[in-house]
XYZ file of C-alpha atoms in Angstrom:
262
model
C -0.069 0.087 0.019
C 1.283 3.404 -0.977
C 1.600 6.053 2.200
C -1.286 8.048 2.675
C 0.976 11.020 3.102
C 2.124 11.205 -0.588
C -1.300 10.525 -2.403
C -2.654 14.000 -2.562
C 0.538 14.932 -4.581
C 0.744 12.285 -7.154
C -1.459 13.094 -9.898
C 0.876 16.436 -10.443
C 3.782 13.688 -11.096
C 6.474 15.696 -9.411
C 5.004 18.260 -7.023
C 7.515 16.371 -4.325
C 7.710 19.903 -2.793
C 4.037 19.762 -1.409
C 4.711 16.987 0.637
C 7.894 18.074 1.418
C 6.357 21.212 3.371
C 3.403 19.696 4.529
C 5.284 17.004 6.350
C 7.744 19.502 7.859
C 4.379 21.606 9.188
C 3.713 18.428 11.127
C 4.986 18.170 14.647
C 7.998 16.570 15.551
C 7.693 13.063 16.955
C 11.330 12.760 17.170
C 12.491 13.882 20.679
C 15.819 12.771 20.468
C 18.943 15.703 20.261
C 20.382 13.596 17.197
C 19.167 10.988 14.980
C 20.630 7.942 15.227
C 21.253 6.450 11.769
C 22.957 3.392 10.118
C 23.975 2.872 6.104
C 23.462 -0.220 4.499
C 25.710 0.242 0.876
C 27.337 -2.372 -0.312
C 30.139 0.032 -1.728
C 32.921 1.556 0.204
C 33.797 4.750 -1.351
C 30.253 5.783 -1.341
C 29.321 4.797 2.370
C 32.654 6.967 3.176
C 31.446 9.969 1.174
C 27.696 9.821 2.299
C 29.449 9.600 6.277
C 31.516 12.642 5.421
C 28.696 14.512 4.249
C 26.211 13.749 6.934
C 29.086 14.379 9.580
C 28.808 18.106 9.325
C 25.077 17.971 10.073
C 25.057 18.334 13.980
C 21.743 16.601 14.279
C 22.980 13.428 13.045
C 24.859 10.625 14.304
C 26.379 7.928 12.468
C 25.887 4.846 14.842
C 26.955 1.884 12.037
C 27.543 0.807 8.420
C 26.727 -2.413 6.920
C 27.731 -3.727 3.442
C 25.255 -6.705 3.102
C 21.911 -7.204 4.008
C 22.291 -9.433 6.557
C 24.684 -7.071 8.540
C 22.312 -4.394 7.924
C 19.492 -6.565 9.974
C 21.966 -7.624 12.726
C 23.095 -3.925 13.170
C 19.462 -2.293 13.193
C 18.921 -5.087 15.445
C 21.593 -4.580 17.831
C 21.910 -0.454 17.433
C 18.570 0.677 16.969
C 18.793 3.296 14.829
C 15.933 5.895 13.922
C 16.601 5.549 10.188
C 18.585 3.387 8.104
C 19.632 4.038 4.815
C 19.343 1.192 2.660
C 20.549 0.465 -1.372
C 18.767 -2.104 -2.979
C 21.441 -4.369 -4.376
C 23.060 -5.911 -1.319
C 25.174 -8.980 -1.381
C 23.768 -12.012 1.108
C 20.645 -10.332 1.103
C 18.844 -7.672 -0.891
C 17.770 -4.551 0.295
C 14.029 -5.251 0.170
C 14.442 -8.613 1.874
C 16.600 -6.528 4.843
C 13.852 -3.758 4.699
C 11.462 -6.594 5.406
C 13.074 -8.142 8.282
C 13.999 -4.766 9.881
C 10.382 -3.530 9.981
C 8.981 -6.624 11.674
C 11.506 -6.949 14.213
C 11.536 -3.328 15.195
C 8.700 -1.194 13.516
C 9.792 1.665 15.156
C 12.964 1.966 12.439
C 12.259 4.045 9.638
C 13.590 2.729 6.183
C 14.630 5.144 3.660
C 15.758 3.735 0.356
C 18.967 5.788 -1.040
C 19.746 4.090 -4.235
C 20.337 4.415 -8.135
C 17.299 2.038 -9.247
C 14.268 4.206 -9.999
C 12.150 1.450 -12.004
C 8.761 0.319 -10.879
C 9.824 -3.068 -9.804
C 12.583 -1.854 -7.418
C 9.879 1.365 -6.183
C 6.913 -0.855 -5.538
C 9.318 -3.679 -3.741
C 10.649 -1.248 -1.479
C 7.001 0.241 -0.608
C 5.668 -3.216 0.273
C 8.446 -3.922 2.581
C 7.850 -1.297 4.354
C 10.325 1.483 3.123
C 8.870 5.255 4.402
C 11.069 7.072 1.748
C 12.851 6.405 -1.395
C 15.638 8.778 -3.068
C 18.312 8.454 -5.930
C 21.580 8.863 -5.089
C 22.080 11.180 -7.080
C 19.786 13.437 -5.019
C 21.356 16.746 -3.837
C 22.719 16.463 0.246
C 19.940 19.065 1.122
C 17.560 16.457 -0.381
C 18.912 13.570 1.498
C 18.599 15.392 4.684
C 15.684 16.630 4.404
C 14.214 12.760 3.428
C 15.617 11.363 6.553
C 14.438 13.998 9.068
C 10.857 13.668 7.396
C 10.867 10.149 7.663
C 12.355 10.004 11.325
C 8.968 12.323 11.904
C 6.882 9.357 11.082
C 6.160 10.676 7.454
C 6.989 9.530 4.262
C 9.416 10.990 1.817
C 9.654 10.241 -2.174
C 11.475 11.994 -4.615
C 9.771 13.608 -7.547
C 11.300 10.970 -10.084
C 9.490 8.042 -7.756
C 6.128 9.861 -7.573
C 5.398 9.868 -11.299
C 6.328 6.010 -10.984
C 3.722 5.980 -7.742
C 1.425 7.102 -9.545
C 1.831 5.070 -12.696
C 1.215 2.257 -10.391
C -1.806 4.002 -8.817
C -3.548 4.129 -12.063
C -2.431 0.707 -12.724
C -4.340 -0.600 -9.408
C -7.685 1.425 -10.471
C -7.455 -0.204 -14.025
C -6.683 -3.858 -12.195
C -9.816 -3.046 -10.022
C -12.441 -3.024 -12.897
C -10.191 -6.043 -14.601
C -10.467 -8.466 -11.462
C -14.535 -7.160 -11.545
C -14.444 -8.615 -15.402
C -12.487 -11.464 -14.501
C -15.088 -12.534 -11.383
C -17.867 -12.461 -14.260
C -15.659 -14.807 -16.398
C -14.838 -16.530 -13.185
C -11.326 -16.418 -13.373
C -9.220 -16.138 -10.022
C -6.776 -13.245 -9.297
C -4.173 -15.073 -9.698
C -5.310 -16.610 -12.829
C -6.155 -13.227 -13.908
C -2.138 -11.581 -13.527
C -0.766 -14.805 -15.724
C -3.280 -14.337 -18.166
C -2.167 -10.374 -18.717
C 1.485 -11.920 -18.485
C 0.438 -14.504 -21.301
C -1.388 -11.528 -23.526
C 2.005 -9.429 -23.009
C 4.014 -12.277 -24.305
C 5.806 -13.094 -21.291
C 7.061 -16.890 -21.329
C 6.283 -19.382 -18.428
C 9.332 -19.085 -16.915
C 9.516 -14.996 -17.266
C 6.030 -15.318 -15.420
C 7.108 -17.571 -12.931
C 9.986 -14.835 -12.257
C 7.254 -12.176 -12.214
C 5.155 -13.936 -9.863
C 7.478 -15.780 -7.656
C 6.125 -18.968 -8.353
C 7.482 -21.898 -10.636
C 7.158 -22.225 -14.087
C 5.159 -25.988 -13.753
C 2.489 -23.714 -11.364
C 2.418 -20.783 -14.390
C 1.733 -23.987 -17.008
C -0.933 -25.218 -14.900
C -2.640 -21.886 -14.831
C -2.170 -21.598 -18.691
C -3.799 -25.330 -19.259
C -6.886 -24.367 -16.197
C -7.222 -21.360 -18.163
C -7.588 -22.706 -21.521
C -10.194 -24.969 -20.152
C -12.327 -22.581 -18.056
C -12.411 -20.406 -21.303
C -12.999 -22.817 -23.710
C -10.426 -21.741 -26.099
C -7.967 -24.060 -28.039
C -4.101 -22.833 -27.480
C -2.008 -19.683 -25.933
C -3.256 -18.083 -28.757
C -6.802 -18.162 -27.865
C -6.049 -16.909 -24.681
C -4.469 -13.270 -25.886
C -7.341 -13.102 -28.183
C -9.916 -13.840 -25.348
C -7.882 -11.160 -23.053
C -8.079 -8.446 -25.208
C -11.681 -9.381 -26.415
C -13.176 -9.337 -23.177
C -10.790 -8.017 -20.316
C -8.188 -5.842 -21.772
C -9.490 -2.025 -21.175
C -10.879 -0.473 -24.693
C -9.691 2.675 -23.976
C -6.011 3.618 -23.327
C -5.312 3.707 -19.389
C -2.015 4.565 -17.867
C -0.402 1.324 -16.526
C -1.653 -1.068 -18.640
C 1.052 -3.979 -18.709
C 3.180 -4.033 -21.716
C 6.168 -6.107 -22.553
C 9.300 -3.787 -22.188
C 11.641 -4.025 -25.229
C 14.709 -4.341 -23.056
C 13.352 -7.661 -21.630
């Protein structure tokens, strides 16, 4: 679920400044003199650079650093930081998994994604895992500081580049709601609808399995069940059925399209 504090600014796709001022005007729930910060990134030079910049801030205390996800989870449990700066691409345990484990162990610890990835799948997975904010590594130090303080106060902060991605995700969610209603009338389950959408977008069983975190055999089972349930002869029939009966007739934001880069 997308945090409520950003919903009102999504339609303008980039007006992060509105949320920024709103969050800063809210009561400060962090009563400590300094914000305790843990940094998780697998590049030592990047960690050193961030630490050097943040050391200049009088109200920031760096309590630890981790080069992999498992260490980040352990240090978070041992050190109880206010905020964890979390990269996504980490060895042993990625930032998505580490964020989830930290949140499950101690919900009072706020995770801010600090990464070079702005692709949709990373943004949504970090949000689902419990990240309270998302900032790109090329952001100026002023924005990073603002993001840290905002989520430390219990609010959310998302860079303007990411707000557009979240806006598109919400549009897709709205589209999928209508699709699910149609699918229910056609006696198609939610999981079958997901598989059918990927089939219509020309994904292979293996690719669909990777996207949905299921086995290729399970995908093939769904494919066979759909062919039988919808009374079509083959995969081509499934694709035709989807576009004739389920796919939105008018272009809408977030419609699933296979990327030419994949």
